[in-house]
PDB file of C-alpha atoms and ligand atoms in Angstrom:
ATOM      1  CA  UNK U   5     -14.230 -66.709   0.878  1.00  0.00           C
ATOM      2  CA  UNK U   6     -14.202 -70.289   0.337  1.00  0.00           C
ATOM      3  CA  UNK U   7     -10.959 -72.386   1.554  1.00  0.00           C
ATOM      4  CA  UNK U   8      -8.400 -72.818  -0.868  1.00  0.00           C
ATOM      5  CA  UNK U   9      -8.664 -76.734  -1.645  1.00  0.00           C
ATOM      6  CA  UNK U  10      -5.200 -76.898  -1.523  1.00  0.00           C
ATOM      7  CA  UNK U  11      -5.302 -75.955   2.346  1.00  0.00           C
ATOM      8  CA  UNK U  12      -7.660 -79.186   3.335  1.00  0.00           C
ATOM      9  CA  UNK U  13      -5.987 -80.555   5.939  1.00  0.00           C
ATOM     10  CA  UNK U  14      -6.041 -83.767   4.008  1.00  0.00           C
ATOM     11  CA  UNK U  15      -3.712 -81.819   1.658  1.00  0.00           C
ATOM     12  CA  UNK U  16      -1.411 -80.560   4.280  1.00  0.00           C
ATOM     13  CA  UNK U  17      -1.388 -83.985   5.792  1.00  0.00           C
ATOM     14  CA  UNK U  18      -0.069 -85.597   2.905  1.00  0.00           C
ATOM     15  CA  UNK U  19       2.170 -82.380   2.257  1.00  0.00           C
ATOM     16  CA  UNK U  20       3.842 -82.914   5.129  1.00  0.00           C
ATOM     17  CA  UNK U  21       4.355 -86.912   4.948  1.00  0.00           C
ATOM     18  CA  UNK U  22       5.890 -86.375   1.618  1.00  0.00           C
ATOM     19  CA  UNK U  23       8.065 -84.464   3.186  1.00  0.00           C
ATOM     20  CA  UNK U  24       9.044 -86.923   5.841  1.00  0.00           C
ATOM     21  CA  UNK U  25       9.469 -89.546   3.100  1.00  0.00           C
ATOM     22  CA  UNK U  26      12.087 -87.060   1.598  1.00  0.00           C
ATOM     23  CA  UNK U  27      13.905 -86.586   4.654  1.00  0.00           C
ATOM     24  CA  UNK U  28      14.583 -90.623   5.435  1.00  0.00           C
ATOM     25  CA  UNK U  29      11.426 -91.966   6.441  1.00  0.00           C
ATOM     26  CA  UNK U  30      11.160 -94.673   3.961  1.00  0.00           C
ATOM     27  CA  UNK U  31       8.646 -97.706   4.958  1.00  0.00           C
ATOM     28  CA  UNK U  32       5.712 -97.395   2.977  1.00  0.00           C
ATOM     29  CA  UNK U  33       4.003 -98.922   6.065  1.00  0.00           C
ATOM     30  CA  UNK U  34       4.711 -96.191   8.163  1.00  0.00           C
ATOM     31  CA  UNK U  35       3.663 -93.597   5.765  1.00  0.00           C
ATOM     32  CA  UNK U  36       0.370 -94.969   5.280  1.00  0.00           C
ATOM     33  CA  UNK U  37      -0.004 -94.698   8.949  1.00  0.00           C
ATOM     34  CA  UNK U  38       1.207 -90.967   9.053  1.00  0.00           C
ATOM     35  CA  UNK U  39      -1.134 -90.120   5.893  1.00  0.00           C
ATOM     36  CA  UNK U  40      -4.069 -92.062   8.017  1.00  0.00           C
ATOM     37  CA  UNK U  41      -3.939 -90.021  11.119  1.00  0.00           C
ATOM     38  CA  UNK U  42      -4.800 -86.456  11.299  1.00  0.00           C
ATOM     39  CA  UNK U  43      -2.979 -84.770  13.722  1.00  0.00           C
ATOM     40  CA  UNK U  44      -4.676 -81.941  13.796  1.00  0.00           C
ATOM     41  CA  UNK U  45      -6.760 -84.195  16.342  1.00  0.00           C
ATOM     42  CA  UNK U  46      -4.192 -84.371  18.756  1.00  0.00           C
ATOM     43  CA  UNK U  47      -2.926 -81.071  18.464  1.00  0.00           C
ATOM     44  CA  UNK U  48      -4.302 -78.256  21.148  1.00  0.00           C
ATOM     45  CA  UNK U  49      -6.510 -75.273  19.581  1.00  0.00           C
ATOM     46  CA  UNK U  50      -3.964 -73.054  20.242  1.00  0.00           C
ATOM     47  CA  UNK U  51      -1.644 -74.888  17.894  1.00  0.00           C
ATOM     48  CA  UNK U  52      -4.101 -75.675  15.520  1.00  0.00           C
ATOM     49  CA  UNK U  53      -2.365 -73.251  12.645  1.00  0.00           C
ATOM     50  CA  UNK U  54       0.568 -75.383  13.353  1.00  0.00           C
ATOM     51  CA  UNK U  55      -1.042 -78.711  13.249  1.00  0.00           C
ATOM     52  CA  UNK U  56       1.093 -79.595  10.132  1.00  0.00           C
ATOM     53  CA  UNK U  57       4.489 -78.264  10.672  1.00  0.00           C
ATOM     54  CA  UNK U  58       7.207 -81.038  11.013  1.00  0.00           C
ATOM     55  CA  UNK U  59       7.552 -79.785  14.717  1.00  0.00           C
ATOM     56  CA  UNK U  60       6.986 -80.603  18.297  1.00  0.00           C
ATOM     57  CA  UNK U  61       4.155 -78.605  19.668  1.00  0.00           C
ATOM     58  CA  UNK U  62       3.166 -77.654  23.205  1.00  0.00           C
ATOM     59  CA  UNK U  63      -0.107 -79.967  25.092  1.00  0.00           C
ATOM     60  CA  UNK U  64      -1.361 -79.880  28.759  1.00  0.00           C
ATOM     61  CA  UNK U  65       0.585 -80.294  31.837  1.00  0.00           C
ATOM     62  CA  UNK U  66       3.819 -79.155  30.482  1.00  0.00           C
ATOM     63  CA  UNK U  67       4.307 -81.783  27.957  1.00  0.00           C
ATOM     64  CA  UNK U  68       4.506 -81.847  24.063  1.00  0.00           C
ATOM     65  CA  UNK U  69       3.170 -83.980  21.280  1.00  0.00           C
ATOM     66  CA  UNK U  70       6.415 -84.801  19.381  1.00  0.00           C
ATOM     67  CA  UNK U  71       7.907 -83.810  16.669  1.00  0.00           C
ATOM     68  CA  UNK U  72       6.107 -85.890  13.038  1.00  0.00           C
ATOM     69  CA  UNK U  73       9.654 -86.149  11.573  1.00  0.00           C
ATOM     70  CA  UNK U  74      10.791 -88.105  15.006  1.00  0.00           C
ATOM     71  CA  UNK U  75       7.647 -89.769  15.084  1.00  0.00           C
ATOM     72  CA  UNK U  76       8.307 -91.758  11.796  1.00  0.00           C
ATOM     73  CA  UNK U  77      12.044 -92.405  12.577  1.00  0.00           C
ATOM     74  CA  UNK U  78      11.026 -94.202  15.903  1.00  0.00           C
ATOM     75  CA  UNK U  79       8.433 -96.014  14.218  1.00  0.00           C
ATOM     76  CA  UNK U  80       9.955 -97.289  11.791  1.00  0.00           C
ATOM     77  CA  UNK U  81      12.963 -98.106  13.818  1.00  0.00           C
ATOM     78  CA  UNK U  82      10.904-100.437  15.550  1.00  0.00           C
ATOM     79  CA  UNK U  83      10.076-102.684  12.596  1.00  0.00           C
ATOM     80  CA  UNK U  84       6.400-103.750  13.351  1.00  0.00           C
ATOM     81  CA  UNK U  85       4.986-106.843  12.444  1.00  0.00           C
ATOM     82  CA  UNK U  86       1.140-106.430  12.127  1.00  0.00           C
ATOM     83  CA  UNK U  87       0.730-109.417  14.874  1.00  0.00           C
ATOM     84  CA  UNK U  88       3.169-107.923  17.415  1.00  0.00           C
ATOM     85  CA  UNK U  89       2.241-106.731  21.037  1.00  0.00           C
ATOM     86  CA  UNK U  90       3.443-103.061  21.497  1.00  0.00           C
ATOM     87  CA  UNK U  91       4.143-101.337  24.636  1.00  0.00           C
ATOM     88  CA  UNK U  92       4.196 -97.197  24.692  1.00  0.00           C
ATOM     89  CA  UNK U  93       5.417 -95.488  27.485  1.00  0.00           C
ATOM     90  CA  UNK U  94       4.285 -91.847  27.559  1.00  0.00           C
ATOM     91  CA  UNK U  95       0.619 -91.668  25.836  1.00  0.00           C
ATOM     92  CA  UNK U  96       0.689 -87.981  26.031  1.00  0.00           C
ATOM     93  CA  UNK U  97      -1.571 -86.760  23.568  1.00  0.00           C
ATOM     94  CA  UNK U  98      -2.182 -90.200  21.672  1.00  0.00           C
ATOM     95  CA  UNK U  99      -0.654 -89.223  18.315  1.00  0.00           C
ATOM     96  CA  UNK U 100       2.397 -91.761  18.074  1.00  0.00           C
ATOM     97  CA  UNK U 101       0.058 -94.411  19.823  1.00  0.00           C
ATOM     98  CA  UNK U 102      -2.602 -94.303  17.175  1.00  0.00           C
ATOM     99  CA  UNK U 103       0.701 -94.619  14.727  1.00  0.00           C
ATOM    100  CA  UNK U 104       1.474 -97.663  16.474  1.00  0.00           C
ATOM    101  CA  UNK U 105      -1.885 -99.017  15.982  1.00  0.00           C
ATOM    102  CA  UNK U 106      -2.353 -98.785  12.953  1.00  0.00           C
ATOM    103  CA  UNK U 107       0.722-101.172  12.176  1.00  0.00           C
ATOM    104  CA  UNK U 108       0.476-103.368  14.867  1.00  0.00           C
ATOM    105  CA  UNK U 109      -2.375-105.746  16.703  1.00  0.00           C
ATOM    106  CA  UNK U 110      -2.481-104.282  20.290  1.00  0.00           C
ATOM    107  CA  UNK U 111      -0.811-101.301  21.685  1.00  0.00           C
ATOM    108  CA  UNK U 112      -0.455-100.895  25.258  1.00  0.00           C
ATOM    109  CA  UNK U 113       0.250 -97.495  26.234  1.00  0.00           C
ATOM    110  CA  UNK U 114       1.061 -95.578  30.153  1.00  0.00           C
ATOM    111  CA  UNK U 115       0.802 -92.149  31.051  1.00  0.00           C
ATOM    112  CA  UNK U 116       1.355 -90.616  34.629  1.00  0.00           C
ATOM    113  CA  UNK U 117      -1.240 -87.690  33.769  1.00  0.00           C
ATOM    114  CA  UNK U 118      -4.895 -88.823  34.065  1.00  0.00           C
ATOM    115  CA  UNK U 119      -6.018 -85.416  32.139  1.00  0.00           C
ATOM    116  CA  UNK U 120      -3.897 -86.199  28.656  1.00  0.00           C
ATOM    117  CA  UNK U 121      -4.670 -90.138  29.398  1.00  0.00           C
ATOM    118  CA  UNK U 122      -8.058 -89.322  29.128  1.00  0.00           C
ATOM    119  CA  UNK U 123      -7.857 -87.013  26.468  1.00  0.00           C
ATOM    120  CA  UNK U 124      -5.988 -89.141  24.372  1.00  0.00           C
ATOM    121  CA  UNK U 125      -8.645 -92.019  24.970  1.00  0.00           C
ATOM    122  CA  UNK U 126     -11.108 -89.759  23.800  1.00  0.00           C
ATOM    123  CA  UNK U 127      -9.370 -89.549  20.479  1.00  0.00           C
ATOM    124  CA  UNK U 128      -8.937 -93.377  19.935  1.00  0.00           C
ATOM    125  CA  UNK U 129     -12.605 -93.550  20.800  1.00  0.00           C
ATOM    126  CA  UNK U 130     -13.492 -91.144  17.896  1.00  0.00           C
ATOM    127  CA  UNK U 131     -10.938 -92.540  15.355  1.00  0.00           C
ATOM    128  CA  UNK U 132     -12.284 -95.918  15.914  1.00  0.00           C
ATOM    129  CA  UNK U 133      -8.842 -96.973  17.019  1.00  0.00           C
ATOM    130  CA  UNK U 134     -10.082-100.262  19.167  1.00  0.00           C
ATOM    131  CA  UNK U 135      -6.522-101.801  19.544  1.00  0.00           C
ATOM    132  CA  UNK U 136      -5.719 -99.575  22.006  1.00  0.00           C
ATOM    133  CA  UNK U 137      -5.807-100.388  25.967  1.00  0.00           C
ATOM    134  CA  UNK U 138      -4.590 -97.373  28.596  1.00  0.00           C
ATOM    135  CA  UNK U 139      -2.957 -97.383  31.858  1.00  0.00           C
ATOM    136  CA  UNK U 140      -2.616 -94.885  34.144  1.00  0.00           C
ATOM    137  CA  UNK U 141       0.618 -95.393  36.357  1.00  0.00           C
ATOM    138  CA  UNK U 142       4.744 -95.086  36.105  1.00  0.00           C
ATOM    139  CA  UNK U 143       5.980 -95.835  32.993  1.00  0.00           C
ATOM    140  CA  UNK U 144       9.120 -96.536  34.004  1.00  0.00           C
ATOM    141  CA  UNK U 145       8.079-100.449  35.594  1.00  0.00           C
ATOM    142  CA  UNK U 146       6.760-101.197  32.168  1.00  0.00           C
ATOM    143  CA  UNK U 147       3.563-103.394  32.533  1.00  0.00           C
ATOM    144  CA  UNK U 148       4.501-106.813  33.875  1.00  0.00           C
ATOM    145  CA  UNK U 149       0.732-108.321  33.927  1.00  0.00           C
ATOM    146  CA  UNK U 150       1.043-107.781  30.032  1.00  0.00           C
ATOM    147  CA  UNK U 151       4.832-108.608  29.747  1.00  0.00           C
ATOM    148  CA  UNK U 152       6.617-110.082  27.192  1.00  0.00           C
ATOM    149  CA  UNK U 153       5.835-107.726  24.349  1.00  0.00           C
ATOM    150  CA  UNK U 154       7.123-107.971  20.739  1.00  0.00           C
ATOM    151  CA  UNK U 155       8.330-103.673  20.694  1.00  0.00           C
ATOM    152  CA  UNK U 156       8.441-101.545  23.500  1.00  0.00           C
ATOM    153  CA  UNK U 157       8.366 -97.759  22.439  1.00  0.00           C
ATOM    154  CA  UNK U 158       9.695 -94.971  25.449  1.00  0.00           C
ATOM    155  CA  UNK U 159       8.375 -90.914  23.883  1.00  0.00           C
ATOM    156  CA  UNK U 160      10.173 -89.528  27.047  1.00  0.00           C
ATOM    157  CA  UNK U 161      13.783 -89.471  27.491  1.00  0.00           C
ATOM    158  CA  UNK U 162      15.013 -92.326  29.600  1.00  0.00           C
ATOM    159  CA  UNK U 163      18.051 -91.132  32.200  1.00  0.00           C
ATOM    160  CA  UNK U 164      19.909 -94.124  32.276  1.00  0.00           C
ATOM    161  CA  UNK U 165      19.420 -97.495  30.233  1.00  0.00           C
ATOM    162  CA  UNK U 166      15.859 -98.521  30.757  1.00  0.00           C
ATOM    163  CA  UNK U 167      16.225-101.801  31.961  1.00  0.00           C
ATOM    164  CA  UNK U 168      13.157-102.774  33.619  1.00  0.00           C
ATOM    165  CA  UNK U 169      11.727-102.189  30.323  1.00  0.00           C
ATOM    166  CA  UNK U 170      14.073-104.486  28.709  1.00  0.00           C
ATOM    167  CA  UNK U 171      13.650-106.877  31.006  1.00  0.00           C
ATOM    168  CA  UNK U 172       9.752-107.348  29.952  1.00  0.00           C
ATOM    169  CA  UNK U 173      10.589-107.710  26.322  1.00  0.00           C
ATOM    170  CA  UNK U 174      10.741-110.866  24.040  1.00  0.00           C
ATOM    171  CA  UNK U 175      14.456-112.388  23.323  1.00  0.00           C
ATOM    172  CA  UNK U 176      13.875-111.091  19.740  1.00  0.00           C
ATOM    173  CA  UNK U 177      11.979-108.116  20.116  1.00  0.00           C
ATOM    174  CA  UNK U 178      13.006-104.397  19.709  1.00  0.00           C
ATOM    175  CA  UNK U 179      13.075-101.564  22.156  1.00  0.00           C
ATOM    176  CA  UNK U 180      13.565 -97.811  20.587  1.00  0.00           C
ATOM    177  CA  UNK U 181      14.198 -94.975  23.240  1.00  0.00           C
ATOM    178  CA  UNK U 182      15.682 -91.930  24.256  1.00  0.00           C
ATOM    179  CA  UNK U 183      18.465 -92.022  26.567  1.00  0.00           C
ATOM    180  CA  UNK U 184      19.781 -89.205  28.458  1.00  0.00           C
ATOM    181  CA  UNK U 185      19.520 -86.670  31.303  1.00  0.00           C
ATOM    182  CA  UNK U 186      20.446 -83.458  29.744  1.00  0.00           C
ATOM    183  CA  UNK U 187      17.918 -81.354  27.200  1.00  0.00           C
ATOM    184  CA  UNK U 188      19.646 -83.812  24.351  1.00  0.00           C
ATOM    185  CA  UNK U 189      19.247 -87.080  24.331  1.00  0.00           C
ATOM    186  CA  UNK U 190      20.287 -90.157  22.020  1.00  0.00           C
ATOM    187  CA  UNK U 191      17.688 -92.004  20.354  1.00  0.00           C
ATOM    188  CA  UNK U 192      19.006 -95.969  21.136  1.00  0.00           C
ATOM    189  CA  UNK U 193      17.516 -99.255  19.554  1.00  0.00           C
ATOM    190  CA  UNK U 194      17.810-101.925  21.659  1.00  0.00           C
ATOM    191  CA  UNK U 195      17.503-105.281  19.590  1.00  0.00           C
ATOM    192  CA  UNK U 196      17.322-108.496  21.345  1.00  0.00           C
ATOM    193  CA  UNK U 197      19.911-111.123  20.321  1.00  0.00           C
ATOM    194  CA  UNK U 198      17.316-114.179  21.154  1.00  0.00           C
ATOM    195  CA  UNK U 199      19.985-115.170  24.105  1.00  0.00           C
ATOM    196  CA  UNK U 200      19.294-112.154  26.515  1.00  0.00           C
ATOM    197  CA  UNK U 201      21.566-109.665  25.609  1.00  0.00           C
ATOM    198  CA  UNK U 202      20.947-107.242  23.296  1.00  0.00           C
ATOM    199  CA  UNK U 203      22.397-105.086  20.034  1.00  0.00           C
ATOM    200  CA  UNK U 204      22.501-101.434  20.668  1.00  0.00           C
ATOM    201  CA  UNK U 205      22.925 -98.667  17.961  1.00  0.00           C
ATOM    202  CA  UNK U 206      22.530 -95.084  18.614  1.00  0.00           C
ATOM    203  CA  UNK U 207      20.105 -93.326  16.167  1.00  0.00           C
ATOM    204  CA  UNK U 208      21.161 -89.860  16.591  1.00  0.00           C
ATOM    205  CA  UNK U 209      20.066 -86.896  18.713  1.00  0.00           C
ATOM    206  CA  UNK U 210      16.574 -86.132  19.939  1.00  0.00           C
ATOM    207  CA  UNK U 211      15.168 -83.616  22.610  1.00  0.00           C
ATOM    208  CA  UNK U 212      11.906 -85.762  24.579  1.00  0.00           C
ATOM    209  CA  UNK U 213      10.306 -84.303  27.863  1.00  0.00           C
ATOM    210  CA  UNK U 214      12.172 -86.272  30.831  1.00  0.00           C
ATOM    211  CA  UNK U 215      10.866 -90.058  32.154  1.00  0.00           C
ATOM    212  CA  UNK U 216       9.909 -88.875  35.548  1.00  0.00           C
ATOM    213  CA  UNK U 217       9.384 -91.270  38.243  1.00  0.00           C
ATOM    214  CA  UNK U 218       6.053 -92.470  39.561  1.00  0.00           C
ATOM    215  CA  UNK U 219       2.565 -90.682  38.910  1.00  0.00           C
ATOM    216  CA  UNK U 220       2.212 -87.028  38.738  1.00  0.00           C
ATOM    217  CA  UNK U 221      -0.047 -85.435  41.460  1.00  0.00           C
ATOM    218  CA  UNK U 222      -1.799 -83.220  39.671  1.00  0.00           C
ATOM    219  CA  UNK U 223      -4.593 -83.876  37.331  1.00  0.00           C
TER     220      UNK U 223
HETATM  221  N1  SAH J 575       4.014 -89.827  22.292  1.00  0.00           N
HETATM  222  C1  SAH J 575       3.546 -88.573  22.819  1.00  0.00           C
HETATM  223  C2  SAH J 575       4.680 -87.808  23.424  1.00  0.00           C
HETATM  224  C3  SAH J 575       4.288 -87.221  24.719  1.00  0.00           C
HETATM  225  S1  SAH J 575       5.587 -86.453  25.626  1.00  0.00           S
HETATM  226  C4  SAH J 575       2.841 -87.767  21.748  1.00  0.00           C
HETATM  227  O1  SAH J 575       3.098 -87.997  20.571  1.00  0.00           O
HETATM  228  O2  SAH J 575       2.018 -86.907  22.088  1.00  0.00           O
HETATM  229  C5  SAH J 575       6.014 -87.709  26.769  1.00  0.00           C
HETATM  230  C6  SAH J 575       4.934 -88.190  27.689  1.00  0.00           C
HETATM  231  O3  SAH J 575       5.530 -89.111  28.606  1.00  0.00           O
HETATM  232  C7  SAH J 575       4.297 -87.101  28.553  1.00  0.00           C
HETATM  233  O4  SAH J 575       2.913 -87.108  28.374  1.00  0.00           O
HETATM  234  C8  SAH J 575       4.677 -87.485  29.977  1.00  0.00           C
HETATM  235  O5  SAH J 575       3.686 -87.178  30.941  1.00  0.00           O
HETATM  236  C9  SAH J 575       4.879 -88.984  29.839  1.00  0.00           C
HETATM  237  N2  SAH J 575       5.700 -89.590  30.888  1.00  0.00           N
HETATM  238  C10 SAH J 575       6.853 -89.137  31.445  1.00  0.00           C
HETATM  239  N3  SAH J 575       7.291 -89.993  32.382  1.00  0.00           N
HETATM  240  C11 SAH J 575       6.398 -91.012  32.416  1.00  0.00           C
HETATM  241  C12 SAH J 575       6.286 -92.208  33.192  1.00  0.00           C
HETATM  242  N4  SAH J 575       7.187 -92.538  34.108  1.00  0.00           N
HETATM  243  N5  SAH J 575       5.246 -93.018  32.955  1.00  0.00           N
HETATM  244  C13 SAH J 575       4.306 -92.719  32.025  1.00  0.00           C
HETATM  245  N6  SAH J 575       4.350 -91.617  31.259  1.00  0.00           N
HETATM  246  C14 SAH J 575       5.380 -90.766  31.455  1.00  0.00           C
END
């Protein structure tokens, strides 16, 4: 029997932004970029059923691609100008990088697993995302060669205040992460006051896979 038209995943993509949009997620920006990116892509075949749900779903090496709901909050809580510099930390499976660049003019992104940082480049190459330059290596030190950047982005949850991280950003530029040791964290924006220090508000509650230190030894 032919597919119901109403299952495309074009349909189920924009099903599921509209619901985003109802729930908070209110930049028209960001929406556009949700609605652009199918993230049925990222998603592993296992999952694929679940490609669409507003939940975060299971990838290699024990991590997850997170939650779409989560993924337009921390975008948007960054406030991207399209000429900005943006740094990820945790590429996992790519999805809230190619986000990022489709709002902003060069995304930097670090993963300590070369399997999902090579599986996620696979995907940029494909979506013709060319914007987007990879690292392998710990997170956690940023990437001072590239530092200052306009919006740093952490998708793993940061134990203490990340301040290495804040140390390589501009005096005006934003920092969104999760901060925490236990299985909840709180998602903080970090806004720079243009003197050094910085305005903090908490965001609310958020569950991200843990920062871990240095480069993981397996693949
Ligand atoms: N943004 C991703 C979320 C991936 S989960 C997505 O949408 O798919 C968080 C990722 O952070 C994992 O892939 C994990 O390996 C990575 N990570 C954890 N600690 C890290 C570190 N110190 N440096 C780089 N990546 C790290």
């Amino acid at each position: 029997m032919a597919q119901d038209p109403d299952d495309s995943p074009e349909t189920r993509l924009a099903r599921l932004v509209l619901a985003l949009r109802s729930q908070g997620v209110s930049d028209a920006k960001v929406l556009q970029a949700l609605e652009a990116t199918p993230r049925q892509m990222f998603t592993p075949d296992l999952f694929q059923e679940r490609a669409f749900e507003d939940s975060a779903l299971p990838i290699a090496c024990g991590q997850t691609i997170s939650q779409p709901f989560i993924v337009g909050l921390m975008t948007q809580a960054l406030k991207i100008e399209p000429r900005a510099r943006v740094l990820e930390i945790g590429t996992g499976s790519g999805y809230q990088t190619a986000i990022l660049s489709r709002l902003a003019r060069l995304v930097y992104t670090v993963e300590r697993y070369r399997t999902l940082l090579a599986e996620a480049e696979s995907r940029f190459k494909a979506l013709g995302l060319t914007n987007v330059i990879t690292r392998f290596g710990d997170g956690g030190l940023g990437w001072p060669e590239q530092a200052p950047f306009d919006r740093i982005m952490v998708t793993a949850a940061a134990p203490n205040e990340p301040t290495a991280l804040l140390a390589q950003l501009k005096p005006n530029g934003i920092l969104v992460a999760p901060v925490g040791r236990g299985p909840v964290q709180i998602l903080r924006r970090y806004c720079g006051d243009g003197k050094g220090g910085f305005v903090v508000e908490d965001l609310g509650e958020v569950r991200f896979v843990p920062l871990l230190d240095g480069v993981a030894r397996e693949l």
